[in-house]
Amino acid sequence: MKNFKKKLAVTSLATVIGFGGLLTTGASAARPGFDPHKVGGKVIISTFADAVRLIPFTTNDSASNRLEGMIYDALLNQDINGNVIPSLATKWSYDSKHLTYTFDLRKGVKFHDGKLMTADDVVFSYSMYTNPKSINTYITDFESIKTVKKVNDYRVQIVLKHKDPLILVNVISGAAILPKHQFPKGLDDYNNNNYIHRHPIGTGAYKFKDWKADERIVLEANKNYWDGRPYLDQVITEVLPDSNVEAINLLKGDVDFVESLNASTLPQVAKNKNLKILNYDQGRFDYVGFNESKAPWNNENFRKGLAYGLDRQSIVSKIYLGKATLSSGPMHPKIPQNNPSVKPLPYDVKKAMEYLNKAGYTKKSDGKLYGPNGKPVELEFSYNNGNKTREKYALVAQQDWAKLGIKVTVRSYEWSVFLDKLAKGQLDCFILGWSGYNANVEHSGFFSSTALPPDGNNNNFIQDKNIDKFLSDYKNEEDRNKRIKIYQAMHKYMADHEILIWSHHPKLSAGINKDLKGIKISLSTAYFNINDWYWAKASERK
């Protein structure tokens, strides 16, 4: 599936989707190695958060982005190792003197409604993504693009304002091509047309069929897909109340694929002869976030105090049952940008109180922590509905921070409400994950002061000139080894200043029907090659 950007992990859902594999040229041609005996059947996957919208870049949540990756294609794609490969563009070239990329488009590709895809659609798509009035939450990724020009019906040129060594992996391979004809009002439709957002049309391996809010979303195979039809006839996403219900439905045979099982449900699934478990790493960091532009979170010593006062090792051991790695920053241990010399903060109540005292907070004889304003500290710790693991996490934070004299109220919100409050900076603190990245990681959209909502995904409202410089230097450095060192230095800086309360990198376990075959998982997504998933006895599932 397509690498449609990094996203907020509602559960352990991957936020980017990428289709790999070798490419063919005919619209009805089959992929090399295509086996017609594998065609047939439907797969039911689960989530406990409904999608928000299905127009790319208008969302940053995994439930939406995962489906967008099945429906749309970009000019380029990435293989399982993050290398750029052709997609809607068959070849490309770069004129370094004029900072111009030229892309030759694949001919004969049709949108799901039968209309041919041409350069006009590419130019239109990028005009949506780069428009400053767009609700594109990733618009900062496009800042290096000066113009996108049509040369002829099957050739486009993208001219840059300045060098951008990461543009192919960070933008071009993630920017879905939209059908211009579906948006007669242009930007107004892109931003506001709810019908379009709920009835998407792309060129991808799966076509949108049906959406019943908070129940299910049905996609069906694009039998005329340019890279050969997917084996499965349908992909159905069932929206279930919580992660425990996901596991129950898997055990009953009502769901075929659960992307991430709770550690507590793993033993029961492992015993079921009709199921199998696939363990994997996801390019993701989980963190305790907050609005860093407001007190008390704008005080570094306060952040450090709460970080030392949270027993994250206990969380990993008891809630995740060891299926996670403590983190010291946003870089996953499996990517080179990770700085192995930076260690996670230990649990240390005494040190926590020392930092809180430095921040001007005092624990008085009544056991309460009082701030510089003379009032006791009270916090609301939020998580998204249905996530039992995060609920347990919030309760641990409540207990641990009570030892510091802080009253913590735990509260859950429905996912769309959670996202709205998050973007408005209205949540005291919360537990979230940011996922979908690999060795091509680029974090400007998450940490840059230019990426504050609604123009980006810096929902923690981080505004740090040093971080901005790290991010800018990284994006402009052409030498990959030097880029890696820049992010390693940024990793250390972020840990030293506890920019967020770094928690852990999850190790995930997918629960799968034993007869579902062909699954490959990348660091970016659990659905990397969903067009090659098939049933062992597909003919019996038609």
XYZ file of C-alpha atoms in Angstrom:
542
model
C 0.000 0.000 0.000
C 1.040 3.599 -0.345
C 3.134 5.395 2.211
C 0.486 8.020 2.942
C 2.326 9.861 5.677
C 2.922 9.384 9.355
C 0.000 9.501 11.684
C -1.392 9.481 15.159
C -1.839 5.905 16.233
C -5.376 5.431 17.479
C -4.433 1.946 18.611
C -1.440 0.302 17.204
C -2.863 0.862 13.741
C -0.269 1.773 11.214
C -0.760 5.133 9.663
C 0.930 4.610 6.387
C 0.150 2.012 3.846
C 2.474 0.905 1.062
C 2.098 -1.444 -1.887
C 5.400 -2.932 -2.908
C 6.310 -5.237 -5.739
C 7.451 -5.086 -9.344
C 5.454 -3.015 -11.763
C 3.718 -3.761 -15.056
C 2.477 -1.421 -17.722
C -0.947 -2.541 -18.928
C -3.981 -1.420 -16.969
C -5.376 -4.972 -16.838
C -2.023 -6.765 -16.631
C -1.165 -8.965 -13.685
C 1.825 -8.578 -11.441
C 4.775 -10.901 -12.148
C 4.064 -14.138 -10.315
C 0.327 -13.453 -10.199
C -1.589 -16.638 -9.393
C -5.275 -16.598 -10.434
C -5.982 -19.466 -8.027
C -5.386 -17.051 -5.128
C -8.206 -14.720 -6.202
C -11.321 -14.582 -4.061
C -12.822 -13.964 -0.675
C -12.977 -11.030 1.667
C -10.904 -10.107 4.691
C -12.355 -8.457 7.781
C -9.989 -6.258 9.743
C -10.854 -4.351 12.891
C -10.473 -0.975 14.518
C -12.059 0.700 17.514
C -12.057 4.150 15.928
C -13.982 5.000 12.799
C -12.280 6.888 9.996
C -12.682 10.658 10.036
C -12.415 11.486 6.305
C -11.024 9.703 3.270
C -9.411 12.567 1.357
C -5.597 12.436 1.777
C -3.780 14.965 3.976
C -7.020 16.223 5.521
C -6.506 13.650 8.283
C -3.639 12.472 10.452
C -5.203 9.433 12.099
C -4.417 5.827 11.334
C -8.007 4.694 10.796
C -8.396 7.151 7.893
C -4.894 7.013 6.443
C -4.826 3.236 6.290
C -7.881 3.182 4.001
C -6.634 6.114 1.924
C -3.526 4.060 1.210
C -5.661 1.333 -0.355
C -7.794 3.721 -2.421
C -5.152 6.052 -3.880
C -1.772 5.951 -5.613
C 1.042 8.502 -5.614
C 3.559 9.271 -8.357
C 6.092 7.094 -6.554
C 5.981 4.405 -3.907
C 8.438 2.820 -1.474
C 9.499 -0.814 -1.237
C 9.657 -2.705 2.039
C 13.055 -1.156 2.818
C 11.942 2.415 2.106
C 13.551 2.675 -1.346
C 11.693 4.802 -3.887
C 10.103 2.859 -6.760
C 7.780 3.753 -9.662
C 4.033 3.968 -9.262
C 1.859 6.361 -11.277
C 5.132 7.739 -12.635
C 7.154 5.175 -14.597
C 10.369 7.193 -14.523
C 11.733 10.500 -13.353
C 14.785 12.732 -13.672
C 16.270 15.651 -11.770
C 17.836 18.809 -13.184
C 19.960 20.041 -10.272
C 20.783 23.319 -12.015
C 17.124 24.311 -12.295
C 15.924 22.352 -9.239
C 13.401 20.565 -11.441
C 12.015 17.028 -11.277
C 10.392 15.637 -14.413
C 7.979 12.716 -14.095
C 6.669 10.576 -16.945
C 3.220 9.268 -16.095
C 1.933 5.762 -16.615
C -0.500 5.727 -19.525
C -3.861 4.030 -19.444
C -4.411 4.329 -15.691
C -8.056 4.938 -14.813
C -9.738 6.278 -11.734
C -12.317 4.041 -10.133
C -15.107 5.805 -12.055
C -13.453 5.005 -15.388
C -11.926 8.415 -16.124
C -8.327 8.444 -17.355
C -5.651 9.815 -15.021
C -3.527 12.537 -16.679
C -1.133 15.341 -15.819
C -4.107 17.610 -15.127
C -4.985 15.453 -12.116
C -1.413 15.607 -10.822
C -1.263 19.395 -11.115
C -4.669 19.706 -9.455
C -3.703 17.403 -6.563
C -0.560 19.346 -5.765
C -2.451 22.636 -6.051
C -4.709 21.360 -3.253
C -1.839 20.184 -1.081
C 0.216 23.363 -1.428
C -2.587 25.921 -1.136
C -2.086 27.904 2.103
C -5.864 27.822 2.646
C -5.959 24.043 2.451
C -6.778 22.026 5.575
C -3.780 19.827 4.722
C -2.256 18.884 8.090
C 1.025 18.041 6.315
C 1.335 21.282 4.356
C 4.774 22.059 5.798
C 6.150 19.011 3.966
C 5.350 20.773 0.688
C 7.101 24.064 1.491
C 10.011 23.418 -0.906
C 7.707 23.140 -3.944
C 7.616 26.256 -6.112
C 5.442 25.123 -9.025
C 3.939 21.960 -10.507
C 3.594 22.250 -14.274
C 1.973 20.157 -16.978
C 4.338 19.523 -19.918
C 1.869 17.324 -21.781
C -0.876 14.891 -20.797
C 1.638 12.384 -19.457
C 4.535 14.475 -18.230
C 4.745 16.884 -15.297
C 7.509 18.978 -13.796
C 7.907 19.907 -10.157
C 10.131 22.932 -9.630
C 11.612 23.515 -6.173
C 12.325 26.752 -4.353
C 15.484 25.238 -2.903
C 17.202 21.878 -2.630
C 15.171 19.223 -0.858
C 17.055 15.907 -0.737
C 14.127 14.164 0.963
C 11.328 15.286 -1.326
C 10.954 11.962 -3.165
C 10.558 9.887 0.003
C 8.907 12.526 2.156
C 6.460 14.052 -0.310
C 6.269 12.537 -3.798
C 5.850 8.946 -2.630
C 3.144 10.004 -0.178
C 1.102 12.544 -2.150
C -1.971 10.773 -3.525
C -3.230 11.768 -6.958
C -6.825 12.971 -6.803
C -9.345 13.034 -9.680
C -9.731 16.686 -10.648
C -13.228 16.052 -11.989
C -14.491 14.978 -8.533
C -13.735 18.470 -7.174
C -15.632 20.929 -9.417
C -15.356 23.654 -6.761
C -11.664 23.021 -6.220
C -10.417 23.940 -2.764
C -13.907 24.380 -1.352
C -14.708 20.759 -2.199
C -11.334 19.568 -0.900
C -11.852 21.319 2.421
C -15.584 21.119 2.965
C -17.466 18.692 0.697
C -18.536 15.946 3.095
C -19.932 13.776 0.296
C -16.556 13.663 -1.437
C -14.796 12.960 1.846
C -17.062 9.955 2.358
C -17.150 8.748 -1.279
C -13.512 8.829 -2.417
C -12.356 8.011 -5.938
C -8.741 7.043 -6.564
C -6.617 4.857 -8.829
C -5.618 2.378 -6.114
C -5.991 -1.386 -5.807
C -9.253 -1.041 -3.870
C -12.395 0.965 -4.619
C -14.670 2.532 -2.055
C -18.047 0.764 -1.784
C -19.828 1.614 1.462
C -19.447 3.384 4.813
C -21.810 2.980 7.745
C -20.618 5.361 10.424
C -19.206 3.683 13.512
C -19.996 0.255 12.041
C -17.994 -0.677 8.970
C -16.260 0.541 5.819
C -16.212 -1.701 2.753
C -13.667 -1.547 -0.053
C -13.780 -3.816 -3.093
C -11.100 -4.956 -5.515
C -10.225 -2.713 -8.444
C -10.245 -5.437 -11.091
C -8.682 -3.061 -13.627
C -5.836 -1.947 -11.368
C -2.779 -1.005 -13.428
C -0.526 -3.303 -11.381
C -2.929 -6.239 -11.510
C -5.977 -6.710 -9.346
C -5.535 -7.565 -5.659
C -6.256 -11.162 -4.733
C -8.975 -10.304 -2.217
C -12.401 -9.286 -3.471
C -13.142 -7.083 -0.463
C -11.459 -5.481 2.540
C -13.970 -4.772 5.286
C -13.075 -2.668 8.311
C -15.274 -3.418 11.316
C -15.493 -0.686 13.958
C -15.610 -2.416 17.353
C -15.998 -0.928 20.862
C -12.529 -1.698 22.217
C -9.444 -3.880 21.916
C -10.914 -6.633 24.071
C -13.896 -6.928 21.730
C -11.468 -7.058 18.796
C -9.843 -10.137 20.331
C -13.221 -11.741 21.091
C -14.320 -11.298 17.481
C -11.049 -12.751 16.248
C -11.522 -15.807 18.468
C -15.098 -16.228 17.228
C -13.979 -16.044 13.594
C -15.920 -12.825 12.923
C -12.686 -10.899 12.291
C -9.717 -12.196 10.278
C -6.957 -9.714 11.138
C -6.340 -7.674 14.289
C -3.334 -5.429 13.824
C -2.378 -5.274 17.482
C -3.588 -7.527 20.264
C -3.494 -6.502 23.884
C -0.735 -8.353 25.686
C -3.367 -9.781 28.040
C -5.311 -11.416 25.185
C -2.298 -12.996 23.483
C -2.296 -16.296 25.427
C -5.910 -17.007 24.542
C -5.329 -16.271 20.843
C -2.145 -18.356 20.822
C -4.112 -21.397 22.035
C -6.669 -21.181 19.239
C -5.829 -23.662 16.487
C -7.583 -21.527 13.873
C -5.401 -18.479 14.536
C -1.764 -17.458 14.326
C 0.225 -14.609 15.829
C 2.712 -12.494 13.919
C 5.107 -10.436 16.066
C 6.615 -7.328 14.522
C 8.175 -3.916 15.160
C 6.455 -0.730 14.086
C 8.203 2.565 13.385
C 6.498 4.358 16.232
C 7.089 6.168 19.495
C 4.491 6.444 22.252
C 4.609 9.478 24.493
C 2.797 11.522 27.101
C 1.957 14.760 25.355
C 0.636 18.176 26.372
C 0.325 21.758 25.196
C 3.907 22.897 25.775
C 3.042 26.533 25.151
C 1.049 26.691 28.407
C 1.841 26.320 32.094
C 2.785 24.057 33.694
C 4.135 22.208 30.626
C 6.190 25.151 29.351
C 8.489 24.597 32.345
C 11.247 22.079 31.511
C 11.811 21.212 35.146
C 8.116 20.427 35.614
C 8.226 18.084 32.596
C 11.314 16.363 33.956
C 9.721 16.040 37.369
C 6.717 14.218 35.952
C 8.935 12.099 33.697
C 11.037 10.904 36.653
C 7.812 10.387 38.592
C 6.264 7.999 36.041
C 7.251 4.348 36.355
C 7.478 3.547 32.660
C 9.441 0.355 33.223
C 6.535 -0.946 35.281
C 4.160 0.069 32.482
C 6.219 -1.861 29.933
C 6.524 -4.882 32.217
C 2.996 -5.062 33.612
C 0.755 -3.510 30.967
C 2.664 -4.446 27.832
C 4.045 -7.633 29.422
C 7.494 -6.787 28.087
C 6.300 -6.274 24.515
C 7.748 -2.773 24.256
C 11.088 -1.010 24.529
C 11.553 2.008 26.778
C 12.271 5.107 24.707
C 14.463 8.124 25.306
C 13.193 10.080 22.317
C 11.312 9.809 19.041
C 13.836 7.674 17.117
C 13.022 3.976 16.854
C 15.916 1.684 17.841
C 15.830 0.031 14.411
C 16.577 3.170 12.413
C 20.066 4.719 12.154
C 18.852 8.130 13.352
C 18.458 6.627 16.827
C 21.177 7.734 19.250
C 22.075 4.632 21.293
C 24.047 6.667 23.839
C 20.847 8.364 25.051
C 19.172 6.360 27.804
C 15.577 6.530 29.111
C 15.061 8.353 32.400
C 14.665 5.981 35.380
C 11.774 6.036 37.826
C 12.997 8.160 40.741
C 10.475 9.905 43.012
C 13.190 11.774 44.908
C 14.643 13.205 41.693
C 11.129 13.978 40.500
C 10.532 16.145 43.566
C 13.893 17.881 43.109
C 12.907 18.979 39.595
C 9.429 20.007 40.697
C 10.994 22.132 43.445
C 13.279 23.743 40.847
C 10.173 24.522 38.835
C 8.689 26.365 41.818
C 6.360 23.619 43.045
C 6.148 22.548 46.684
C 4.550 19.548 48.335
C 2.933 20.694 51.582
C 1.896 18.914 54.755
C -1.533 18.093 53.315
C 0.214 15.909 50.723
C -0.730 18.159 47.811
C 1.666 19.728 45.298
C 1.239 23.483 45.072
C 2.345 25.588 42.131
C 3.861 29.070 41.993
C 0.306 30.439 41.866
C -0.384 28.953 45.301
C -2.963 26.496 43.967
C -2.777 22.679 44.167
C -1.856 20.993 40.883
C -4.683 19.093 39.216
C -4.434 17.439 35.788
C -6.738 15.592 33.436
C -5.048 12.620 31.729
C -6.843 11.755 28.457
C -6.890 8.790 26.115
C -9.041 7.631 23.197
C -12.137 5.509 23.787
C -11.739 1.769 23.434
C -8.011 1.641 24.031
C -7.799 -0.577 27.117
C -4.007 -0.438 27.156
C -3.984 3.355 27.258
C -6.672 3.313 29.908
C -4.391 1.222 32.117
C -1.491 3.551 31.287
C -3.516 6.573 32.402
C -4.407 4.869 35.673
C -0.729 4.167 36.383
C 0.079 7.826 35.735
C -2.738 8.763 38.116
C -1.267 6.558 40.861
C 2.370 7.528 40.283
C 1.751 11.260 40.120
C -0.434 11.086 43.222
C 2.807 10.244 45.066
C 4.068 13.639 43.925
C 0.963 15.321 45.335
C -0.811 15.770 41.989
C -4.496 14.994 41.596
C -5.027 13.317 38.219
C -8.458 12.739 36.695
C -8.515 10.058 33.999
C -10.864 10.679 31.086
C -11.520 9.107 27.698
C -12.878 10.788 24.571
C -14.361 9.467 21.346
C -11.607 9.586 18.716
C -12.879 12.479 16.603
C -13.554 14.544 19.746
C -10.102 13.645 21.063
C -8.494 14.803 17.795
C -10.424 18.064 17.809
C -9.404 18.881 21.380
C -5.832 17.813 20.607
C -5.545 20.188 17.655
C -6.963 23.041 19.745
C -4.508 22.420 22.585
C -7.369 21.744 24.999
C -6.077 18.509 26.548
C -4.093 18.752 29.784
C -2.025 15.689 28.999
C -2.589 12.482 27.086
C -1.016 9.256 25.863
C -0.571 8.881 22.096
C 1.633 7.240 19.516
C 3.149 8.595 16.285
C 3.786 5.920 13.738
C 4.405 5.077 10.113
C 8.050 6.044 9.781
C 11.142 4.088 8.749
C 14.772 4.935 7.964
C 13.457 7.811 5.806
C 12.061 9.473 8.930
C 11.503 13.222 8.750
C 9.905 14.853 11.774
C 9.348 18.491 10.754
C 5.604 18.066 10.544
C 5.497 16.845 14.128
C 8.072 19.012 15.930
C 8.596 22.195 13.898
C 7.242 25.513 15.188
C 5.980 26.087 11.624
C 3.775 22.988 11.893
C 1.358 24.152 14.587
C -2.299 23.210 14.006
C -4.069 23.597 11.669
C -1.031 23.777 9.346
C 0.726 20.742 10.747
C 0.756 17.971 13.297
C 2.708 19.720 16.051
C -0.200 19.115 18.419
C 2.098 19.516 21.420
C 2.692 23.159 20.402
C 6.484 22.771 20.641
C 8.276 25.991 19.710
C 12.010 25.532 20.120
C 14.524 27.321 17.892
C 17.149 24.635 18.420
C 14.773 21.895 17.299
C 13.772 24.010 14.294
C 17.439 24.251 13.302
C 17.985 20.503 13.660
C 14.954 19.859 11.479
C 15.977 22.416 8.859
C 19.580 21.183 8.715
C 18.367 17.606 8.352
C 16.037 18.427 5.446
C 18.711 20.412 3.604
C 21.659 18.065 4.109
C 22.357 15.992 0.985
C 24.830 13.612 2.628
C 22.826 10.830 4.272
C 25.466 10.040 6.890
C 25.571 13.677 7.948
C 21.770 13.744 8.106
C 21.798 10.767 10.446
C 24.205 12.545 12.803
C 21.958 15.625 12.842
C 18.993 13.577 14.034
C 21.128 11.715 16.541
C 22.089 15.095 17.985
C 18.439 16.176 17.979
C 17.543 12.940 19.776
C 19.971 13.841 22.571
C 18.702 17.426 22.783
C 15.089 16.295 23.016
C 15.951 13.810 25.752
C 18.035 16.325 27.717
C 15.126 18.784 27.736
C 12.329 16.190 27.999
C 10.495 17.865 25.129
C 7.793 15.246 25.605
C 7.582 12.539 28.230
C 9.101 9.759 26.162
C 7.462 6.455 26.943
C 8.137 3.427 24.764
C 8.347 1.828 21.332
C 5.710 -0.922 21.125
C 6.457 -4.411 19.869
C 3.211 -5.444 18.245
C 1.477 -8.779 17.773
C -1.059 -9.209 15.010
C -3.758 -11.841 15.401
C -4.532 -13.560 12.096
C -6.777 -16.295 10.730
C -4.371 -19.147 9.990
C -5.668 -19.479 6.416
C -4.877 -15.859 5.530
C -1.581 -15.947 3.630
C 0.998 -13.728 1.935
C 1.235 -11.087 4.672
C 4.372 -8.945 4.819
C 4.799 -6.214 7.417
C 7.192 -3.283 7.100
C 8.448 -0.923 9.777
C 5.966 1.589 8.363
C 2.796 -0.460 8.170
C 1.159 -3.779 8.904
C -0.633 -3.553 5.556
C 2.438 -3.169 3.363
C 1.358 -5.688 0.693
C -2.357 -6.108 1.262
C -2.950 -6.516 -2.479
C -0.992 -9.798 -2.212
C -2.873 -11.176 0.783
C -4.875 -14.274 -0.119
C -6.829 -17.159 1.354
C -5.339 -20.654 1.370
C -8.529 -21.957 -0.260
C -9.632 -18.849 -2.088
C -11.973 -20.719 -4.439
C -14.099 -21.767 -1.468
C -14.515 -18.158 -0.314
C -15.926 -16.588 -3.454
